[in-house]
CSV table of C-alpha atoms in Angstrom, one decimal:
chain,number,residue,atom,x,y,z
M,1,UNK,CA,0.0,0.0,0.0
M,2,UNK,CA,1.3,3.2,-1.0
M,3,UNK,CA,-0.5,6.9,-0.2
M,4,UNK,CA,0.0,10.2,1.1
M,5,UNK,CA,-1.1,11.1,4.4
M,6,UNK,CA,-4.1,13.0,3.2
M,7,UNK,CA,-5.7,9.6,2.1
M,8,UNK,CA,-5.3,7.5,5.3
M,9,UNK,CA,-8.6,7.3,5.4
M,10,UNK,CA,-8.7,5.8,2.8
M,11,UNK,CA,-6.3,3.3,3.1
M,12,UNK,CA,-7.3,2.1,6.5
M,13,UNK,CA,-10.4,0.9,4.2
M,14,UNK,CA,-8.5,-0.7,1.5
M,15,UNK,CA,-6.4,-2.6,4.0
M,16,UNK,CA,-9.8,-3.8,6.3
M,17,UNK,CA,-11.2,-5.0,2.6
M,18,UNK,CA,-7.7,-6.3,1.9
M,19,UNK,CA,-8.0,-8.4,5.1
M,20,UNK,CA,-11.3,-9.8,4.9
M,21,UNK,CA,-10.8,-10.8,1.4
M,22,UNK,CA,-7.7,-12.8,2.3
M,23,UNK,CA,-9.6,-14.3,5.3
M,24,UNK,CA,-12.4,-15.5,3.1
M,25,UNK,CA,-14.4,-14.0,6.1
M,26,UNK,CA,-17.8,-11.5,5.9
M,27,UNK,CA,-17.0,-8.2,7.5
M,28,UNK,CA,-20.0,-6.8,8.8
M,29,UNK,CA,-18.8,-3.0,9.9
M,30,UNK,CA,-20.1,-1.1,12.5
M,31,UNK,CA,-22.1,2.1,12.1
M,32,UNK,CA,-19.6,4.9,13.4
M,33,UNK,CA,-19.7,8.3,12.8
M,34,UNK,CA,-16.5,9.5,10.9
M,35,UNK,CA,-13.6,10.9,13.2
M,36,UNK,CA,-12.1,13.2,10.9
M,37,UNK,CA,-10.8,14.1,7.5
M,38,UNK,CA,-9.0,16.8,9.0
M,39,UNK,CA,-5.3,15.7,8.6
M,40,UNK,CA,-3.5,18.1,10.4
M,41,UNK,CA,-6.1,17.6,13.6
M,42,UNK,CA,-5.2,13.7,13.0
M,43,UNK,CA,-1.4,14.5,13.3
M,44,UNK,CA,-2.2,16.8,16.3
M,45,UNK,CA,-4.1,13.5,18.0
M,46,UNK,CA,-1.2,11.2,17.3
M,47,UNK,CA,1.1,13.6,18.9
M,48,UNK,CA,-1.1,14.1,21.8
M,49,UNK,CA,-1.7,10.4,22.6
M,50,UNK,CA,2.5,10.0,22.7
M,51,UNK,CA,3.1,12.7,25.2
M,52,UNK,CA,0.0,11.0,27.1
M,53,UNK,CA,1.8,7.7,27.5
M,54,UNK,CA,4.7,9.3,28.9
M,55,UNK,CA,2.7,9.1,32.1
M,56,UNK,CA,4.4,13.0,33.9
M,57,UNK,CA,2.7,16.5,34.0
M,58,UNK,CA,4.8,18.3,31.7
M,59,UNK,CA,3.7,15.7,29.1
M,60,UNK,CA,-0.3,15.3,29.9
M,61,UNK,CA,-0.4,19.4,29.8
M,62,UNK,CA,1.3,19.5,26.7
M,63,UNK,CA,-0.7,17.0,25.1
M,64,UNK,CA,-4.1,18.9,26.0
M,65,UNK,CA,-2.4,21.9,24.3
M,66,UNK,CA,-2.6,19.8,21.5
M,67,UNK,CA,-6.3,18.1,21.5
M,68,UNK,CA,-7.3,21.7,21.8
M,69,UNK,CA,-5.6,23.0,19.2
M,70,UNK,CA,-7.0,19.8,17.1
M,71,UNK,CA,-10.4,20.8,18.4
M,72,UNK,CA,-10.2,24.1,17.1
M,73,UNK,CA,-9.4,22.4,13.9
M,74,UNK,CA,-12.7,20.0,14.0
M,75,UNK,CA,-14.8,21.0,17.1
M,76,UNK,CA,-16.6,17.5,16.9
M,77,UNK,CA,-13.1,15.9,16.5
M,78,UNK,CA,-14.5,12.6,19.1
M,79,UNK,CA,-11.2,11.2,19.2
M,80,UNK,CA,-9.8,14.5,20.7
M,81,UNK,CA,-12.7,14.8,23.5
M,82,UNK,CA,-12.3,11.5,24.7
M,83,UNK,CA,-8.3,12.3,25.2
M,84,UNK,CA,-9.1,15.4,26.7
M,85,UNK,CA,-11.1,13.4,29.5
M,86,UNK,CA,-8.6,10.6,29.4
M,87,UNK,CA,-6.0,12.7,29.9
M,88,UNK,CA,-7.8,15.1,33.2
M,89,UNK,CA,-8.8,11.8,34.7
M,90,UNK,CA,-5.1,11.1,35.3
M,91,UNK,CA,-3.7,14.2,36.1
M,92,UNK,CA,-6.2,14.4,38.9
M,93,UNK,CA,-5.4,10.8,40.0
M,94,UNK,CA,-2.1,11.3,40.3
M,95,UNK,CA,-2.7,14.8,42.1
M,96,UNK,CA,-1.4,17.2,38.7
M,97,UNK,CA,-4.7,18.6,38.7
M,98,UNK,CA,-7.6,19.7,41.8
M,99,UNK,CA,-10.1,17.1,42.4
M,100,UNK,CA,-12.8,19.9,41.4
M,101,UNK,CA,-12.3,19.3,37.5
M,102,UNK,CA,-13.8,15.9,37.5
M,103,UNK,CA,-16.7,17.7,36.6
M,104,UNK,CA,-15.0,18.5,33.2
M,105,UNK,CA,-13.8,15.3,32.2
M,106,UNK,CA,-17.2,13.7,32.6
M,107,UNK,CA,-18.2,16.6,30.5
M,108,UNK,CA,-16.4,15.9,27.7
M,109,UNK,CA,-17.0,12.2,27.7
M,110,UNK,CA,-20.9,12.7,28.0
M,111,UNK,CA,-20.3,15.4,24.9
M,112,UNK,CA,-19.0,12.4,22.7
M,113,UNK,CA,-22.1,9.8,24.0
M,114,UNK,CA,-24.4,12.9,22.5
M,115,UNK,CA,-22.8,12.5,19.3
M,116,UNK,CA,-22.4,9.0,19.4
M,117,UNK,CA,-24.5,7.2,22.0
M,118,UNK,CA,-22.4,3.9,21.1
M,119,UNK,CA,-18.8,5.1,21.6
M,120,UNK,CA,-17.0,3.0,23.5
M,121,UNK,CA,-13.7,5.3,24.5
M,122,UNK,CA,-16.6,7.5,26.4
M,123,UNK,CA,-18.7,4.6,27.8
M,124,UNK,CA,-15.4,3.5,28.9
M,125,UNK,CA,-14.4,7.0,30.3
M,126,UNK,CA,-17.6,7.4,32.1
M,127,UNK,CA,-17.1,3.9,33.5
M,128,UNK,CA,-13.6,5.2,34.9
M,129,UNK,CA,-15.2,8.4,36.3
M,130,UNK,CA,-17.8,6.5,38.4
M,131,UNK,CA,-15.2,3.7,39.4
M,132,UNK,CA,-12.6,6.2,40.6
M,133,UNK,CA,-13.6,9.3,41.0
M,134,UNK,CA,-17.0,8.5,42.7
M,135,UNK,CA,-16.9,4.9,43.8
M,136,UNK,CA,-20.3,4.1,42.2
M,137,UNK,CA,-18.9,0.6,41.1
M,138,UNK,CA,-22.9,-0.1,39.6
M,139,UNK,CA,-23.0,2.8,37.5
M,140,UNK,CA,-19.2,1.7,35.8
M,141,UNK,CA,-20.3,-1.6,35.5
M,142,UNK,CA,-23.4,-0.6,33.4
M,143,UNK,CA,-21.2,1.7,31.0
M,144,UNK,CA,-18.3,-0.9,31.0
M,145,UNK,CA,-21.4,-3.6,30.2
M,146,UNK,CA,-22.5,-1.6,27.3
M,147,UNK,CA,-19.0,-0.8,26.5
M,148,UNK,CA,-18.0,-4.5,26.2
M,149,UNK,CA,-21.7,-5.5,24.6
M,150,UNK,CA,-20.8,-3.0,21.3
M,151,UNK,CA,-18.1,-5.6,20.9
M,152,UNK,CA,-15.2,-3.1,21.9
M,153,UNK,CA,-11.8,-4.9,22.9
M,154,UNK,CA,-9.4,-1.5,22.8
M,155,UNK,CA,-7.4,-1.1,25.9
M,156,UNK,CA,-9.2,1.6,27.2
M,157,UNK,CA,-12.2,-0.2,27.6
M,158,UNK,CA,-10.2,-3.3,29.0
M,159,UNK,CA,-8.0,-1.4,31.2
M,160,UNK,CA,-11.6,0.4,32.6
M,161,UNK,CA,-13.1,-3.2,33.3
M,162,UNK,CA,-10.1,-4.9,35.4
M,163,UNK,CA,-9.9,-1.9,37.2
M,164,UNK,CA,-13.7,-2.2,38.5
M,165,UNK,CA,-13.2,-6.3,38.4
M,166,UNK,CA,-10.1,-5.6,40.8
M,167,UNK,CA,-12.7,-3.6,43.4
M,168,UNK,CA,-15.3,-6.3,42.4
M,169,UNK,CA,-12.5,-9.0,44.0
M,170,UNK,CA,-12.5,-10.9,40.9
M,171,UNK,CA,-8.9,-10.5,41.0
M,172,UNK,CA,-8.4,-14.0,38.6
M,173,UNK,CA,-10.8,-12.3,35.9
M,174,UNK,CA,-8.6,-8.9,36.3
M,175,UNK,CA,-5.4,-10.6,36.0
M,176,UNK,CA,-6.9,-12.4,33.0
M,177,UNK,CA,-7.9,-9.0,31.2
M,178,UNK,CA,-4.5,-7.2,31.7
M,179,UNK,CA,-2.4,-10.1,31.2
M,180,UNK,CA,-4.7,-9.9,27.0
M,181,UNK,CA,-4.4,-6.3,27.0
M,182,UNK,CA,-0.8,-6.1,27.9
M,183,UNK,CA,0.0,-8.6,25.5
M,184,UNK,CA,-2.2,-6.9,22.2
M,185,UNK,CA,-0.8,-3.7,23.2
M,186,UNK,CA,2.3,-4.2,24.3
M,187,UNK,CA,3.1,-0.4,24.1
M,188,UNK,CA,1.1,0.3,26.1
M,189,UNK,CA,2.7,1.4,30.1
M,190,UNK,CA,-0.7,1.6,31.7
M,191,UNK,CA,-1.6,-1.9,30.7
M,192,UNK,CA,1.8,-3.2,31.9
M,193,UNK,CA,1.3,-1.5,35.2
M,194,UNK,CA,-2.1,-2.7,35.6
M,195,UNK,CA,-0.9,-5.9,34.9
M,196,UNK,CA,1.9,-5.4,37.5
M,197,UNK,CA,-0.5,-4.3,40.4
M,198,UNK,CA,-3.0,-6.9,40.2
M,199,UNK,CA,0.1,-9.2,40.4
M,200,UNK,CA,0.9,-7.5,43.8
M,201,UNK,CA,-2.3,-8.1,45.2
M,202,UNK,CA,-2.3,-11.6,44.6
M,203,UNK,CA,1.2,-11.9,45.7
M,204,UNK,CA,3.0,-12.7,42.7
M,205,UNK,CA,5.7,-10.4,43.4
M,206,UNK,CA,8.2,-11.4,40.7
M,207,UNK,CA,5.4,-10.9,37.5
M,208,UNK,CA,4.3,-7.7,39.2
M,209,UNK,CA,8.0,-6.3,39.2
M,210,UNK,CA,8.4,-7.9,35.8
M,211,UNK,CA,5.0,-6.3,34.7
M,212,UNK,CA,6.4,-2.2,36.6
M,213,UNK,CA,10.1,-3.0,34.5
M,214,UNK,CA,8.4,-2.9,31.2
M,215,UNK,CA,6.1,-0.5,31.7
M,216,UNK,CA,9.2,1.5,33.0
M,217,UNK,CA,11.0,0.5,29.7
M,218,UNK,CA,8.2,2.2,27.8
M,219,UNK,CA,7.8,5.3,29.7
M,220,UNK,CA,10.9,5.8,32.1
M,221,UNK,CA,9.2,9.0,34.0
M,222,UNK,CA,6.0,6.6,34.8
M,223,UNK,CA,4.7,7.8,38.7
M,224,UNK,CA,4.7,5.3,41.2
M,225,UNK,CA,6.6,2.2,38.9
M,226,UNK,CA,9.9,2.2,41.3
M,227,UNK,CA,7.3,2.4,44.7
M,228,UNK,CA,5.7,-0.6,43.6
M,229,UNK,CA,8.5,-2.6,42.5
M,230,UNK,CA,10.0,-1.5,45.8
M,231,UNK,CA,6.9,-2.7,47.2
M,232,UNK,CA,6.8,-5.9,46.0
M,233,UNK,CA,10.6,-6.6,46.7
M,234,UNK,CA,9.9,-6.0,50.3
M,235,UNK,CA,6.6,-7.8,50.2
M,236,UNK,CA,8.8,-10.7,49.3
M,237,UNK,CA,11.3,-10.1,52.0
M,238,UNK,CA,14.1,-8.7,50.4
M,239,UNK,CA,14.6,-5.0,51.8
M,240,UNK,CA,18.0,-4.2,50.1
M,241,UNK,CA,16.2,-4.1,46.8
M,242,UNK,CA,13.4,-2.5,48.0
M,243,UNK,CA,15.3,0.4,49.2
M,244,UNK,CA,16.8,0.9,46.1
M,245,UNK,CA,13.7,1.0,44.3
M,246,UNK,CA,12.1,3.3,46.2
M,247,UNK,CA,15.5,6.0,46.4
M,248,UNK,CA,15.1,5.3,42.5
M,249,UNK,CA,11.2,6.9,42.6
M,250,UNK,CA,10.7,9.9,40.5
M,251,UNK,CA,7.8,11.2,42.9
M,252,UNK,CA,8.9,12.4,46.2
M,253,UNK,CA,5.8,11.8,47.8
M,254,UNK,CA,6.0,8.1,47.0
M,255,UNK,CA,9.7,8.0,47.5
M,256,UNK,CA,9.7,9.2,50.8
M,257,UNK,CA,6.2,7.0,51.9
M,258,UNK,CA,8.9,4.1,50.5
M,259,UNK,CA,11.5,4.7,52.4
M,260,UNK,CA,9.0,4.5,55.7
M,261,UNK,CA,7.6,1.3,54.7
M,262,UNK,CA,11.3,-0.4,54.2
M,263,UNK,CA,12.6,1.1,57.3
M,264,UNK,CA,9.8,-0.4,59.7
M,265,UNK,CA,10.7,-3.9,57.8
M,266,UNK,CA,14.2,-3.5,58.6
M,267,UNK,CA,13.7,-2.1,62.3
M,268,UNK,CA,15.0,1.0,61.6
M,269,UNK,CA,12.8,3.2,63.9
M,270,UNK,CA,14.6,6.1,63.4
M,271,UNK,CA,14.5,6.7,59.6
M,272,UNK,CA,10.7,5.0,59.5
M,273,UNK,CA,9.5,8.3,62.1
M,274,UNK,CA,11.9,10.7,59.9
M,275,UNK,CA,10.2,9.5,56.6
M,276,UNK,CA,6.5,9.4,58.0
M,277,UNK,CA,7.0,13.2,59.5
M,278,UNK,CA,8.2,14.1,56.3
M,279,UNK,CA,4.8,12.5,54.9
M,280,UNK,CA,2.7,14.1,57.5
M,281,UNK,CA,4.4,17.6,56.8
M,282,UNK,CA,4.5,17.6,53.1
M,283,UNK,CA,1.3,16.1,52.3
M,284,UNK,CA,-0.7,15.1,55.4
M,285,UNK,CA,-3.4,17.8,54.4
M,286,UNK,CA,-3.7,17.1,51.0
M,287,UNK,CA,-3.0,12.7,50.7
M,288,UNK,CA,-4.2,11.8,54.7
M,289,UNK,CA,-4.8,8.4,53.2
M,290,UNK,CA,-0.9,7.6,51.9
M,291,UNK,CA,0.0,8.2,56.1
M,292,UNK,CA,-2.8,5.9,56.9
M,293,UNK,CA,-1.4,3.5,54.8
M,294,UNK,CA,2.0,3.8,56.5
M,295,UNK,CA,0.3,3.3,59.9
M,296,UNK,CA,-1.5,0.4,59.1
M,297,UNK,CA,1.5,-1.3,57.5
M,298,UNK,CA,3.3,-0.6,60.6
M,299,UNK,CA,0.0,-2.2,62.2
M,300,UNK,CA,-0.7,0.7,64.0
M,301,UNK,CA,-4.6,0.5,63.6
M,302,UNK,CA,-5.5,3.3,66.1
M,303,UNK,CA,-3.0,5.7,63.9
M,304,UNK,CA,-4.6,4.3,60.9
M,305,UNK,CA,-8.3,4.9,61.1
M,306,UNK,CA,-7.8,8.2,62.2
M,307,UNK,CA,-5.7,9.2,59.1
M,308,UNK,CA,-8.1,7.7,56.9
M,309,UNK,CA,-11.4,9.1,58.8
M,310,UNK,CA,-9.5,12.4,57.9
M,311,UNK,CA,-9.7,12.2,54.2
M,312,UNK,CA,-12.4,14.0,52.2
M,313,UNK,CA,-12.6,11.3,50.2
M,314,UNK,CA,-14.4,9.3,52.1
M,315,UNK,CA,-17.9,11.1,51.5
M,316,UNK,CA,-17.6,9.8,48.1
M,317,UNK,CA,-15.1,7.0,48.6
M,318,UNK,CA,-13.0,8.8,45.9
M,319,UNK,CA,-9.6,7.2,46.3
M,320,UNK,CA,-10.5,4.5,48.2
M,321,UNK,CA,-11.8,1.7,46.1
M,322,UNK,CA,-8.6,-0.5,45.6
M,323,UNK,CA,-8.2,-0.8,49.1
M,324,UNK,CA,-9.5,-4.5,49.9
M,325,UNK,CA,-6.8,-5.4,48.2
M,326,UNK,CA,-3.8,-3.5,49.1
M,327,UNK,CA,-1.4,-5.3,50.7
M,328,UNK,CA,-0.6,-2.0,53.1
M,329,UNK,CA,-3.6,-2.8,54.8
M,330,UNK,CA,-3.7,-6.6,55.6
M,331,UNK,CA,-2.7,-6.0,59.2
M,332,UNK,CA,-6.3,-4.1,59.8
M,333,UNK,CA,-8.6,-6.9,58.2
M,334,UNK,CA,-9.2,-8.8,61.0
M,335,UNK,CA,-10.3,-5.0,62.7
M,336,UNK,CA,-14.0,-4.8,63.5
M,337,UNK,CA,-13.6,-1.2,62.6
M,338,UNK,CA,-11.8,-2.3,59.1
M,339,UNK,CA,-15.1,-4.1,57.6
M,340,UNK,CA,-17.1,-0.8,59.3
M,341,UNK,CA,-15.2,1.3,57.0
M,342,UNK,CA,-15.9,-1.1,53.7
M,343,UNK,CA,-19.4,-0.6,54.9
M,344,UNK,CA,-19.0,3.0,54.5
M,345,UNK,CA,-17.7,2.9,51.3
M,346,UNK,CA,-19.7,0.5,49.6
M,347,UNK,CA,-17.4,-2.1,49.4
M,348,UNK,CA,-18.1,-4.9,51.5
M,349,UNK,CA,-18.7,-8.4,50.2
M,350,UNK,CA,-22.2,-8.5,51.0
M,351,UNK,CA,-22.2,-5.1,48.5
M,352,UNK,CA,-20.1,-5.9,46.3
M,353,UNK,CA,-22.4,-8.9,45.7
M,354,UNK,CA,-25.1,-7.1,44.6
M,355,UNK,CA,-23.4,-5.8,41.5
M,356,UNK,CA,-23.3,-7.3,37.9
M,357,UNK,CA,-20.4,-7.4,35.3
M,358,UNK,CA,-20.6,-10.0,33.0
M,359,UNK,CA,-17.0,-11.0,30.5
M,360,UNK,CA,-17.7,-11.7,27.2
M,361,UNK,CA,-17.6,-15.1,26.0
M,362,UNK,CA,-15.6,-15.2,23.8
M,363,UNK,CA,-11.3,-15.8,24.6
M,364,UNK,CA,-9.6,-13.0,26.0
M,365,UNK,CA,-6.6,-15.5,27.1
């Protein structure tokens, strides 16, 4: 296939036809609206989506620079919303951005659904909002259901579904959907790191740092990559190579809740009450949940619940959904107040039972 970059469009036809022709197969294609002729906007996109899998905050605010420019190019550019809200959901995740602006990125996804009520990125963004942002775990699993019923397999929607099949405590089913999307889209960081975590929480320590090293190979400045793989080394015993993971953490506020979690395992009181003052100075206010989890690590329950009765969060349960799994908190489980709080949040068995996701049939192996 030979053509200029004006008539992609084109040729991504000519090779689907190509394809099925060769296959001997019927291909029956879906009703979609058009994302744009617009090549300049396309290149803008392309651009955009590269800077967004660098995974920092110089990188996420340059690429919205760039969907906006492309959406001044074609205001109904889909691709370009859905990127936009993609790309706020993790910068306020990972703190870049103030919680306020959720409000926006459901905005944008909700503007794509009005265009086209059977996009998937959006279903699949809205799903992410409710899961993370709001802790309504039935509302993502109604959008990831319709998400996943339109047939889509793309990593977004994927990526959106182990992450409320994780919270769900299917954690075989979400190890099952990172390990397909991490091997289709091997490119991909966020699917490698997904991969990695659910491998933490079912103690597979060696896959999960396996899983963190990729996705560190594809996007060196990831957040958080070195604290997990520090994690899991010291999870696994070995607090030599934990320390050096977490010394080799970009983010100082994971670096330095790192370094407390090592120096309880090694008995070093002094450095562990250096590092958690630290925490409590620099970001008590804002992340009260990251000291809880270093007192309940520690096993100090007491210390614990009062940290994480101090986070805002917990009106919504914004923040808070991944923790029935996370290792930091095994120590509280057997705590009467510990199921109390997953009461709170919605995220008790008995709750979590009452919610329906159903996997496709067909082989995502």
């Amino acid at each position: 296939f030979n053509k200029d970059l004006s008539e992609i469009f084109v040729l991504q036809d000519e090779i689907a036809a190509a394809v099925a022709s060769e296959l001997q197969q019927t291909v029956q294609r879906q009703v979609r609206l058009p994302a744009t002729e617009n090549g300049e906007a396309y290149q803008l996109l392309l651009r955009a989506k590269h800077l967004a899998s660098q995974f920092n905050e110089t990188a996420l605010e340059r690429s919205n620079e760039l969907l906006r420019q492309a959406l001044v190019l074609e205001p109904d550019y889909l691709d370009a919303w859905n990127g936009l809200s993609a790309n706020y959901c993790m910068q306020i995740g990972e703190g870049y951005m103030d919680q306020s602006r959720v409000g926006e990125a459901k905005t944008y996804a909700q503007h794509v659904l009005e265009i086209d009520p059977h996009n998937t990125d959006a279903l699949s963004g809205l799903g992410w909002i409710a899961l993370r942002f709001e802790n309504d775990l039935s509302a993502a699993a109604k959008y990831l259901q319709r998400a996943l019923t339109y047939g889509s397999r793309t990593s977004h929607v994927l990526n959106s579904a182990g992450g409320l099949l994780i919270r769900m405590r299917r954690l075989g089913d979400a190890i099952r959907i990172a390990r397909y999307v991490a091997r289709h889209d091997p490119l991909n960081a966020h699917a490698h790191a997904n991969l990695g975590a659910y491998c933490l929480f079912d103690g597979r320590y060696a896959q999960a740092i396996g899983a963190y090293t990729t996705a560190l190979e594809i996007s060196p400045g990831f957040v958080g990559a070195n604290f997990v793989i520090g994690f899991a080394h010291l999870l696994g015993g070995d607090t030599q190579a934990a320390m050096l993971s977490m010394q080799a953490e970009a983010d100082e506020e994971f670096r330095i809740k790192g370094s407390a979690l090592v120096c309880w395992d090694q008995g070093n009181l002094a450095g562990f009450e250096d590092a958690l003052t630290t925490l409590i100075e620099k970001w008590g206010d804002v992340w009260p949940s990251e000291v809880a989890e270093v007192y309940a690590y520690a096993g100090m329950a007491d210390e614990a619940f009062t940290w994480m009765n101090r986070d805002a969060g917990l009106d919504t349960g914004a923040g808070w959904a991944e923790s029935v799994l996370n290792p930091v908190f095994y120590k509280l489980e057997q705590d009467e107040r510990w199921h109390r709080f997953l009461v709170k949040l919605g995220l008790a068995p008995e709750q979590l039972a009452g919610i329906t996701f159903v996997l496709p049939d067909n082989n995502l192996n």
